[in-house]
mmCIF file with all atom_site columns, C-alpha atoms in Angstrom:
data_model
loop_
_atom_site.group_PDB
_atom_site.id
_atom_site.type_symbol
_atom_site.label_atom_id
_atom_site.label_alt_id
_atom_site.label_comp_id
_atom_site.label_asym_id
_atom_site.label_entity_id
_atom_site.label_seq_id
_atom_site.pdbx_PDB_ins_code
_atom_site.Cartn_x
_atom_site.Cartn_y
_atom_site.Cartn_z
_atom_site.occupancy
_atom_site.B_iso_or_equiv
_atom_site.pdbx_formal_charge
_atom_site.auth_seq_id
_atom_site.auth_comp_id
_atom_site.auth_asym_id
_atom_site.auth_atom_id
_atom_site.pdbx_PDB_model_num
ATOM 1   C CA . MET A 1 1   ? -37.670 4.291  -27.567 1.00 75.00 ? 247 MET A CA 1
ATOM 2   C CA . LEU A 1 2   ? -39.664 6.061  -30.267 1.00 75.00 ? 248 LEU A CA 1
ATOM 3   C CA . THR A 1 3   ? -42.969 5.139  -28.621 1.00 83.00 ? 249 THR A CA 1
ATOM 4   C CA . SER A 1 4   ? -41.778 6.406  -25.229 1.00 87.00 ? 250 SER A CA 1
ATOM 5   C CA . HIS A 1 5   ? -40.487 9.644  -26.752 1.00 80.00 ? 251 HIS A CA 1
ATOM 6   C CA . GLN A 1 6   ? -43.770 10.260 -28.557 1.00 84.00 ? 252 GLN A CA 1
ATOM 7   C CA . LYS A 1 7   ? -45.730 9.836  -25.325 1.00 89.00 ? 253 LYS A CA 1
ATOM 8   C CA . GLY A 1 8   ? -43.833 12.724 -23.749 1.00 89.00 ? 254 GLY A CA 1
ATOM 9   C CA . ASN A 1 9   ? -43.528 14.797 -26.942 1.00 86.00 ? 255 ASN A CA 1
ATOM 10  C CA . PRO A 1 10  ? -46.596 14.032 -29.073 1.00 88.00 ? 256 PRO A CA 1
ATOM 11  C CA . LYS A 1 11  ? -46.178 17.048 -31.390 1.00 89.00 ? 257 LYS A CA 1
ATOM 12  C CA . GLU A 1 12  ? -42.615 16.168 -32.418 1.00 85.00 ? 258 GLU A CA 1
ATOM 13  C CA . VAL A 1 13  ? -42.052 14.141 -35.558 1.00 83.00 ? 259 VAL A CA 1
ATOM 14  C CA . ILE A 1 14  ? -38.905 12.490 -36.786 1.00 82.00 ? 260 ILE A CA 1
ATOM 15  C CA . VAL A 1 15  ? -37.572 14.034 -39.978 1.00 87.00 ? 261 VAL A CA 1
ATOM 16  C CA . GLY A 1 16  ? -34.095 12.552 -39.966 1.00 88.00 ? 262 GLY A CA 1
ATOM 17  C CA . TRP A 1 17  ? -31.003 11.716 -37.997 1.00 88.00 ? 263 TRP A CA 1
ATOM 18  C CA . TYR A 1 18  ? -27.705 13.379 -37.237 1.00 88.00 ? 264 TYR A CA 1
ATOM 19  C CA . SER A 1 19  ? -24.143 12.281 -36.709 1.00 90.00 ? 265 SER A CA 1
ATOM 20  C CA . THR A 1 20  ? -20.996 14.018 -35.578 1.00 88.00 ? 266 THR A CA 1
ATOM 21  C CA . GLY A 1 21  ? -18.260 14.334 -38.137 1.00 82.00 ? 267 GLY A CA 1
ATOM 22  C CA . PHE A 1 22  ? -17.497 16.196 -41.305 1.00 79.00 ? 268 PHE A CA 1
ATOM 23  C CA . GLY A 1 23  ? -19.771 14.437 -43.772 1.00 83.00 ? 269 GLY A CA 1
ATOM 24  C CA . VAL A 1 24  ? -21.192 11.167 -45.003 1.00 87.00 ? 270 VAL A CA 1
ATOM 25  C CA . THR A 1 25  ? -19.282 8.076  -43.888 1.00 85.00 ? 271 THR A CA 1
ATOM 26  C CA . ARG A 1 26  ? -19.309 4.420  -44.923 1.00 83.00 ? 272 ARG A CA 1
ATOM 27  C CA . GLY A 1 27  ? -21.800 3.597  -42.197 1.00 86.00 ? 273 GLY A CA 1
ATOM 28  C CA . SER A 1 28  ? -24.181 6.406  -43.105 1.00 88.00 ? 274 SER A CA 1
ATOM 29  C CA . ALA A 1 29  ? -25.980 4.346  -45.750 1.00 85.00 ? 275 ALA A CA 1
ATOM 30  C CA . LEU A 1 30  ? -26.676 1.508  -43.296 1.00 86.00 ? 276 LEU A CA 1
ATOM 31  C CA . ILE A 1 31  ? -27.961 3.850  -40.609 1.00 88.00 ? 277 ILE A CA 1
ATOM 32  C CA . HIS A 1 32  ? -30.032 5.755  -43.164 1.00 87.00 ? 278 HIS A CA 1
ATOM 33  C CA . GLU A 1 33  ? -31.590 2.525  -44.420 1.00 85.00 ? 279 GLU A CA 1
ATOM 34  C CA . PHE A 1 34  ? -32.477 1.533  -40.846 1.00 86.00 ? 280 PHE A CA 1
ATOM 35  C CA . TYR A 1 35  ? -34.244 4.844  -40.093 1.00 85.00 ? 281 TYR A CA 1
ATOM 36  C CA . SER A 1 36  ? -35.937 4.963  -43.497 1.00 85.00 ? 282 SER A CA 1
ATOM 37  C CA . ARG A 1 37  ? -38.068 2.023  -42.381 1.00 84.00 ? 283 ARG A CA 1
ATOM 38  C CA . GLU A 1 38  ? -39.745 4.412  -39.946 1.00 81.00 ? 284 GLU A CA 1
ATOM 39  C CA . VAL A 1 39  ? -39.713 7.710  -41.863 1.00 83.00 ? 285 VAL A CA 1
ATOM 40  C CA . ALA A 1 40  ? -40.154 8.536  -45.562 1.00 84.00 ? 286 ALA A CA 1
ATOM 41  C CA . ASN A 1 41  ? -37.952 11.237 -47.167 1.00 86.00 ? 287 ASN A CA 1
ATOM 42  C CA . LEU A 1 42  ? -35.434 11.122 -44.347 1.00 89.00 ? 288 LEU A CA 1
ATOM 43  C CA . PHE A 1 43  ? -32.699 13.755 -43.822 1.00 90.00 ? 289 PHE A CA 1
ATOM 44  C CA . HIS A 1 44  ? -29.147 13.035 -42.668 1.00 92.00 ? 290 HIS A CA 1
ATOM 45  C CA . VAL A 1 45  ? -27.400 15.945 -40.936 1.00 91.00 ? 291 VAL A CA 1
ATOM 46  C CA . PRO A 1 46  ? -23.679 15.555 -40.162 1.00 91.00 ? 292 PRO A CA 1
ATOM 47  C CA . VAL A 1 47  ? -22.543 18.106 -37.561 1.00 86.00 ? 293 VAL A CA 1
ATOM 48  C CA . ASP A 1 48  ? -18.849 18.998 -37.424 1.00 83.00 ? 294 ASP A CA 1
ATOM 49  C CA . THR A 1 49  ? -18.240 19.336 -33.699 1.00 78.00 ? 295 THR A CA 1
ATOM 50  C CA . THR A 1 50  ? -14.504 20.038 -34.088 1.00 77.00 ? 296 THR A CA 1
ATOM 51  C CA . PHE A 1 51  ? -15.183 23.703 -34.930 1.00 72.00 ? 297 PHE A CA 1
ATOM 52  C CA . ARG A 1 52  ? -12.572 23.452 -37.734 1.00 72.00 ? 298 ARG A CA 1
ATOM 53  C CA . ASN A 1 53  ? -13.720 26.719 -39.270 1.00 68.00 ? 299 ASN A CA 1
ATOM 54  C CA . GLY A 1 54  ? -14.307 28.417 -35.916 1.00 67.00 ? 300 GLY A CA 1
ATOM 55  C CA . GLU A 1 55  ? -17.964 27.424 -35.942 1.00 70.00 ? 301 GLU A CA 1
ATOM 56  C CA . ALA A 1 56  ? -20.209 24.399 -35.889 1.00 70.00 ? 302 ALA A CA 1
ATOM 57  C CA . THR A 1 57  ? -20.583 23.349 -39.505 1.00 81.00 ? 303 THR A CA 1
ATOM 58  C CA . ILE A 1 58  ? -23.644 21.431 -40.635 1.00 86.00 ? 304 ILE A CA 1
ATOM 59  C CA . LYS A 1 59  ? -24.578 19.817 -43.913 1.00 90.00 ? 305 LYS A CA 1
ATOM 60  C CA . ALA A 1 60  ? -27.784 18.074 -44.919 1.00 92.00 ? 306 ALA A CA 1
ATOM 61  C CA . PHE A 1 61  ? -28.335 15.128 -47.243 1.00 93.00 ? 307 PHE A CA 1
ATOM 62  C CA . VAL A 1 62  ? -31.186 13.087 -48.636 1.00 91.00 ? 308 VAL A CA 1
ATOM 63  C CA . SER A 1 63  ? -30.865 9.620  -50.081 1.00 87.00 ? 309 SER A CA 1
ATOM 64  C CA . VAL A 1 64  ? -31.704 9.054  -53.730 1.00 87.00 ? 310 VAL A CA 1
ATOM 65  C CA . ASN A 1 65  ? -32.127 5.567  -55.154 1.00 81.00 ? 311 ASN A CA 1
ATOM 66  C CA . LEU A 1 66  ? -30.009 4.701  -58.166 1.00 83.00 ? 312 LEU A CA 1
ATOM 67  C CA . SER A 1 67  ? -31.716 2.225  -60.438 1.00 84.00 ? 313 SER A CA 1
ATOM 68  C CA . LEU A 1 68  ? -31.384 0.593  -63.808 1.00 86.00 ? 314 LEU A CA 1
ATOM 69  C CA . ALA A 1 69  ? -34.734 0.048  -65.495 1.00 84.00 ? 315 ALA A CA 1
ATOM 70  C CA . ASP A 1 70  ? -36.920 -1.181 -62.620 1.00 84.00 ? 316 ASP A CA 1
ATOM 71  C CA . GLN A 1 71  ? -34.121 -2.637 -60.501 1.00 84.00 ? 317 GLN A CA 1
ATOM 72  C CA . SER A 1 72  ? -32.803 -0.642 -57.537 1.00 78.00 ? 318 SER A CA 1
ATOM 73  C CA . LEU A 1 73  ? -29.000 -0.820 -57.462 1.00 80.00 ? 319 LEU A CA 1
ATOM 74  C CA . ALA A 1 74  ? -27.906 1.472  -54.636 1.00 78.00 ? 320 ALA A CA 1
ATOM 75  C CA . ALA A 1 75  ? -28.607 4.659  -52.755 1.00 79.00 ? 321 ALA A CA 1
ATOM 76  C CA . GLN A 1 76  ? -26.637 7.881  -53.095 1.00 86.00 ? 322 GLN A CA 1
ATOM 77  C CA . PHE A 1 77  ? -26.583 10.852 -50.739 1.00 90.00 ? 323 PHE A CA 1
ATOM 78  C CA . GLN A 1 78  ? -27.279 14.209 -52.350 1.00 92.00 ? 324 GLN A CA 1
ATOM 79  C CA . LYS A 1 79  ? -26.477 17.418 -50.513 1.00 93.00 ? 325 LYS A CA 1
ATOM 80  C CA . ILE A 1 80  ? -29.354 19.828 -49.952 1.00 92.00 ? 326 ILE A CA 1
ATOM 81  C CA . PRO A 1 81  ? -29.313 23.408 -48.623 1.00 93.00 ? 327 PRO A CA 1
ATOM 82  C CA . ALA A 1 82  ? -29.096 23.701 -44.827 1.00 88.00 ? 328 ALA A CA 1
ATOM 83  C CA . GLU A 1 83  ? -28.864 26.630 -42.462 1.00 83.00 ? 329 GLU A CA 1
ATOM 84  C CA . LEU A 1 84  ? -27.883 26.680 -38.792 1.00 78.00 ? 330 LEU A CA 1
ATOM 85  C CA . ARG A 1 85  ? -30.239 28.868 -36.769 1.00 81.00 ? 331 ARG A CA 1
ATOM 86  C CA . MET A 1 86  ? -29.574 29.641 -33.132 1.00 80.00 ? 332 MET A CA 1
ATOM 87  C CA . SER A 1 87  ? -31.049 31.805 -30.442 1.00 88.00 ? 333 SER A CA 1
ATOM 88  C CA . GLU A 1 88  ? -28.811 34.516 -28.996 1.00 90.00 ? 334 GLU A CA 1
ATOM 89  C CA . VAL A 1 89  ? -28.073 32.378 -25.934 1.00 90.00 ? 335 VAL A CA 1
ATOM 90  C CA . GLU A 1 90  ? -27.030 29.441 -28.128 1.00 84.00 ? 336 GLU A CA 1
ATOM 91  C CA . ARG A 1 91  ? -24.879 31.738 -30.271 1.00 81.00 ? 337 ARG A CA 1
ATOM 92  C CA . VAL A 1 92  ? -23.037 33.092 -27.211 1.00 85.00 ? 338 VAL A CA 1
ATOM 93  C CA . GLU A 1 93  ? -22.448 29.567 -25.899 1.00 82.00 ? 339 GLU A CA 1
ATOM 94  C CA . CYS A 1 94  ? -21.085 28.420 -29.272 1.00 77.00 ? 340 CYS A CA 1
ATOM 95  C CA . ARG A 1 95  ? -18.693 31.389 -29.333 1.00 76.00 ? 341 ARG A CA 1
ATOM 96  C CA . HIS A 1 96  ? -17.546 30.524 -25.817 1.00 77.00 ? 342 HIS A CA 1
ATOM 97  C CA . LEU A 1 97  ? -17.088 26.860 -26.752 1.00 75.00 ? 343 LEU A CA 1
ATOM 98  C CA . THR A 1 98  ? -15.095 27.859 -29.841 1.00 70.00 ? 344 THR A CA 1
ATOM 99  C CA . LEU A 1 99  ? -12.772 30.016 -27.741 1.00 71.00 ? 345 LEU A CA 1
ATOM 100 C CA . VAL A 1 100 ? -12.258 27.218 -25.205 1.00 66.00 ? 346 VAL A CA 1
ATOM 101 C CA . LEU A 1 101 ? -11.416 24.771 -27.997 1.00 60.00 ? 347 LEU A CA 1
ATOM 102 C CA . LEU A 1 102 ? -8.984  27.210 -29.627 1.00 59.00 ? 348 LEU A CA 1
ATOM 103 C CA . ILE A 1 103 ? -7.189  27.879 -26.324 1.00 64.00 ? 349 ILE A CA 1
ATOM 104 C CA . ASN A 1 104 ? -6.776  24.192 -25.581 1.00 57.00 ? 350 ASN A CA 1
#
């Protein structure tokens, strides 16, 4: 799939992956490990699509290896600063979606 995508979008590069939810889950480490085979310094961006706070909340994480001496023991996600930027059209649509979710 990556090869096909790059044929149609040659200027785009993969910098990470996203998931829906409110944060890092048990499966995040496995998925992160899978994608890290393709991309170094990978980002994980969980997107809260429930609009709990009346808006789409995003967080961003990088994986840091935990090691003892020269032996790698595990990976840990560390939160990094993230900012949601939208065009005016996207902002209006998100407001509309939030209102629809609150009404229902």
